[in-house]
Short mmCIF file of C-alpha atoms in Angstrom, two decimals:
data_model
loop_
_atom_site.label_atom_id
_atom_site.label_comp_id
_atom_site.label_asym_id
_atom_site.label_seq_id
_atom_site.Cartn_x
_atom_site.Cartn_y
_atom_site.Cartn_z
CA GLY A 1 136.86 89.62 89.31
CA ILE A 2 133.86 90.75 87.59
CA GLN A 3 135.29 94.73 84.88
CA VAL A 4 132.62 96.46 84.01
CA GLU A 5 133.42 99.04 81.28
CA GLN A 6 131.02 102.20 80.14
CA SER A 7 131.53 104.28 76.88
CA PRO A 8 131.97 106.57 75.91
CA PRO A 9 133.10 108.19 79.33
CA ASP A 10 131.94 111.54 78.59
CA LEU A 11 128.62 112.60 75.80
CA ILE A 12 127.72 116.33 75.03
CA LEU A 13 124.54 116.70 73.11
CA GLN A 14 121.74 118.63 72.04
CA GLU A 15 118.25 118.56 73.49
CA GLY A 16 116.32 116.74 70.96
CA ALA A 17 119.01 114.34 69.77
CA ASN A 18 119.62 110.61 70.32
CA SER A 19 122.12 108.74 72.09
CA THR A 20 123.40 104.96 73.01
CA LEU A 21 126.10 103.87 75.75
CA ARG A 22 127.57 100.90 76.33
CA CYS A 23 128.69 98.37 79.05
CA ASN A 24 131.43 95.68 78.37
CA PHE A 25 131.56 93.09 81.05
CA SER A 26 133.83 90.19 81.55
CA ASP A 27 132.12 87.45 82.75
CA SER A 28 128.72 85.60 82.58
CA VAL A 29 126.11 87.47 85.26
CA ASN A 30 123.26 87.30 86.45
CA ASN A 31 121.53 90.54 86.96
CA LEU A 32 122.65 93.75 85.08
CA GLN A 33 121.46 97.14 86.03
CA TRP A 34 121.17 100.76 84.28
CA PHE A 35 120.90 103.85 86.52
CA HIS A 36 120.96 107.25 86.13
CA GLN A 37 122.64 109.48 88.81
CA ASN A 38 121.19 113.29 88.98
CA PRO A 39 123.34 115.95 89.79
CA TRP A 40 121.95 115.85 93.58
CA GLY A 41 123.76 112.03 93.88
CA GLN A 42 120.53 109.96 93.75
CA LEU A 43 120.95 106.85 92.43
CA ILE A 44 117.56 106.50 90.36
CA ASN A 45 116.72 102.49 88.73
CA LEU A 46 116.42 102.29 85.31
CA PHE A 47 116.72 99.16 84.08
CA TYR A 48 117.01 95.54 85.65
CA ILE A 49 118.19 93.71 82.53
CA PRO A 50 119.63 90.42 82.75
CA SER A 51 119.01 89.74 78.84
CA GLY A 52 116.54 91.07 76.55
CA THR A 53 114.95 94.22 75.46
CA LYS A 54 113.32 96.67 77.47
CA GLN A 55 111.37 100.13 76.64
CA ASN A 56 110.48 103.02 79.14
CA GLY A 57 109.47 105.68 77.58
CA ARG A 58 112.05 107.34 75.66
CA LEU A 59 114.30 104.76 77.45
CA SER A 60 115.14 101.10 76.12
CA ALA A 61 117.90 98.76 76.72
CA THR A 62 119.59 95.62 74.90
CA THR A 63 121.52 93.39 76.71
CA VAL A 64 123.58 90.41 74.84
CA ALA A 65 124.52 88.29 77.73
CA THR A 66 126.55 85.76 75.30
CA GLU A 67 128.31 88.40 74.12
CA ARG A 68 129.05 90.09 77.65
CA TYR A 69 127.33 93.83 76.41
CA SER A 70 124.55 95.98 77.06
CA LEU A 71 123.14 99.45 75.55
CA LEU A 72 121.21 101.75 76.74
CA TYR A 73 119.41 104.15 74.07
CA ILE A 74 118.28 107.32 74.90
CA SER A 75 115.79 108.99 72.43
CA SER A 76 115.00 112.64 71.99
CA SER A 77 117.14 113.74 74.64
CA GLN A 78 115.63 116.57 77.70
CA THR A 79 118.14 118.92 79.73
CA THR A 80 116.85 116.44 83.35
CA ASP A 81 118.49 113.52 81.28
CA SER A 82 121.94 114.96 81.94
CA GLY A 83 123.92 113.16 84.80
CA VAL A 84 126.00 110.20 84.92
CA TYR A 85 124.97 106.71 83.96
CA PHE A 86 125.79 103.69 85.11
CA CYS A 87 126.11 100.94 84.64
CA ALA A 88 126.31 97.64 87.00
CA VAL A 89 125.91 93.64 86.71
CA GLN A 90 125.59 91.20 90.07
CA GLY A 91 129.11 89.34 90.88
CA ALA A 92 128.25 87.16 94.16
CA GLN A 93 126.41 89.33 96.99
CA LYS A 94 127.27 92.55 95.10
CA LEU A 95 126.86 94.94 92.43
CA VAL A 96 130.12 96.12 90.28
CA PHE A 97 129.76 99.17 88.63
CA GLY A 98 131.62 100.99 86.31
CA GLN A 99 132.92 104.21 85.41
CA GLY A 100 130.20 105.53 84.31
CA THR A 101 129.17 107.76 81.02
CA ARG A 102 128.66 111.31 81.74
CA LEU A 103 125.72 113.12 79.76
CA THR A 104 125.11 116.82 79.12
CA ILE A 105 122.46 117.75 77.08
CA ASN A 106 122.05 121.52 76.29
CA PRO A 107 119.15 123.57 75.77
CA GLU B 1 105.51 100.92 98.70
CA THR B 2 108.09 102.58 101.18
CA GLY B 3 111.33 103.24 99.41
CA VAL B 4 114.88 103.03 101.10
CA THR B 5 115.32 106.12 103.34
CA GLN B 6 119.17 106.77 104.98
CA SER B 7 119.63 109.07 107.41
CA PRO B 8 121.49 111.75 107.33
CA THR B 9 121.68 113.38 104.42
CA HIS B 10 124.51 115.30 104.95
CA LEU B 11 127.72 114.58 108.06
CA ILE B 12 130.89 116.25 108.54
CA LYS B 13 132.97 114.70 111.18
CA THR B 14 137.24 115.65 111.63
CA ARG B 15 139.98 112.78 111.40
CA GLY B 16 140.17 110.24 113.94
CA GLN B 17 136.44 111.13 115.30
CA GLN B 18 133.83 107.68 114.66
CA VAL B 19 130.44 107.58 112.69
CA THR B 20 127.05 105.75 112.43
CA LEU B 21 125.11 106.50 109.31
CA ARG B 22 121.14 104.66 109.32
CA CYS B 23 119.14 102.70 106.40
CA SER B 24 115.73 101.52 105.94
CA SER B 25 115.23 98.92 103.89
CA GLN B 26 112.34 99.52 101.21
CA SER B 27 109.55 97.70 102.41
CA GLY B 28 109.43 93.39 102.38
CA HIS B 29 113.07 93.66 101.53
CA ASN B 30 115.36 91.62 104.09
CA THR B 31 118.87 92.57 102.54
CA VAL B 32 121.12 95.01 102.57
CA SER B 33 123.86 96.20 101.05
CA TRP B 34 126.63 99.78 101.73
CA TYR B 35 128.56 101.31 98.98
CA GLN B 36 130.84 104.31 98.93
CA GLN B 37 131.39 106.53 96.06
CA ALA B 38 134.34 109.08 95.47
CA LEU B 39 133.74 111.83 93.88
CA GLY B 40 134.14 110.71 90.12
CA GLN B 41 133.89 107.04 90.62
CA GLY B 42 131.13 104.76 90.43
CA PRO B 43 129.61 103.15 93.74
CA GLN B 44 132.30 100.42 95.71
CA PHE B 45 130.71 97.29 97.65
CA ILE B 46 131.78 97.56 100.96
CA PHE B 47 129.39 94.47 102.63
CA GLN B 48 126.51 93.52 102.42
CA TYR B 49 123.51 91.83 105.09
CA TYR B 50 121.68 89.17 105.48
CA ARG B 51 119.61 87.68 108.72
CA GLU B 52 121.51 90.49 110.99
CA GLU B 53 125.09 88.95 109.32
CA GLU B 54 127.49 89.77 107.00
CA ASN B 55 127.49 88.01 104.09
CA GLY B 56 130.17 89.19 102.36
CA ARG B 57 132.53 92.66 102.04
CA GLY B 58 134.76 94.61 99.64
CA ASN B 59 137.83 95.78 100.05
CA PHE B 60 137.18 98.17 103.02
CA PRO B 61 139.67 97.70 106.26
CA PRO B 62 138.14 96.76 109.56
CA ARG B 63 137.85 99.96 111.05
CA PHE B 64 134.33 100.02 108.56
CA SER B 65 131.62 97.70 110.11
CA GLY B 66 127.56 97.47 110.40
CA LEU B 67 124.55 96.01 111.55
CA GLN B 68 121.39 95.14 110.25
CA PHE B 69 118.51 94.90 113.15
CA PRO B 70 115.10 92.42 113.05
CA ASN B 71 113.44 95.14 111.44
CA TYR B 72 116.36 94.60 108.82
CA SER B 73 116.99 97.94 108.72
CA SER B 74 120.90 98.54 109.24
CA GLU B 75 123.85 100.84 110.54
CA LEU B 76 127.32 101.10 109.25
CA ASN B 77 129.59 102.72 111.61
CA VAL B 78 133.73 103.90 110.52
CA ASN B 79 135.96 104.40 113.08
CA ALA B 80 139.36 106.84 113.16
CA LEU B 81 137.96 108.90 110.26
CA GLU B 82 140.45 109.63 107.45
CA LEU B 83 140.77 111.92 105.01
CA ASP B 84 139.84 109.72 102.07
CA ASP B 85 136.31 108.88 103.57
CA SER B 86 134.86 111.91 102.55
CA ALA B 87 132.46 110.22 100.59
CA LEU B 88 129.02 109.84 99.36
CA TYR B 89 127.94 106.18 101.37
CA LEU B 90 124.93 104.56 99.44
CA CYS B 91 122.71 101.61 100.93
CA ALA B 92 121.19 99.14 98.50
CA SER B 93 118.32 96.72 99.87
CA SER B 94 116.60 93.26 98.03
CA LEU B 95 114.85 90.45 98.24
CA TRP B 96 117.33 87.94 99.49
CA GLY B 97 117.62 85.54 95.91
CA GLY B 98 121.06 84.86 94.96
CA SER B 99 122.36 87.52 92.13
CA ASN B 100 119.42 88.12 89.80
CA GLN B 101 117.26 90.39 92.92
CA PRO B 102 117.56 94.16 91.62
CA GLN B 103 118.50 96.18 94.46
CA HIS B 104 117.23 99.70 94.93
CA PHE B 105 119.18 102.33 96.38
CA GLY B 106 118.76 105.28 99.13
CA ASP B 107 119.30 108.88 97.85
CA GLY B 108 122.61 108.14 100.01
CA THR B 109 124.30 110.03 102.88
CA ARG B 110 127.04 112.69 102.04
CA LEU B 111 130.38 112.73 104.45
CA SER B 112 132.88 114.94 104.50
CA ILE B 113 136.08 114.81 106.87
CA LEU B 114 137.69 117.57 107.89
#
């Protein structure tokens, strides 16, 4: 089955810093989503991005499907950005999730 | 637009008991998927329902079962609960369209087994 690897596993930054999270996947996919899971467990859709680049405020994402990776950029980090970021790719009916990147933003 | 809603938010059960978790899909969505998220892990696919039938299943034993109703809402049933069933259970809805439709998640049900 499809394998999804995320890096780094943990990231600790000061407020205002920028960060790049990476997602590598093992097979071609038709769907790739980025999620933010907040400390209360809510899984929030950030991007649906099977290919190309999208931006939403301080966040942007790029997927290079031919090279099987996606990047999530967070600029000018805020403490509310803390949480776990998941990349998930669609295989058959299911989303296959990576292990996540735990981001901690200190004030 | 109404999002995905799950109930209850928290549940405590003991080993051997049975539990039913509920999910209402986002308005306009006809497909429901269930995921189990153990502590410190990414969500794992349990199964998907479309047109009231199971349409794909992950590596979970038969004591995990589900239903989908004509209004597209869904239930997850777990029999003979084990300690390892303690997890966050997430429901996601989407439009049927193969693998190119984004899934939208509810806030989850946190199940604790004592």
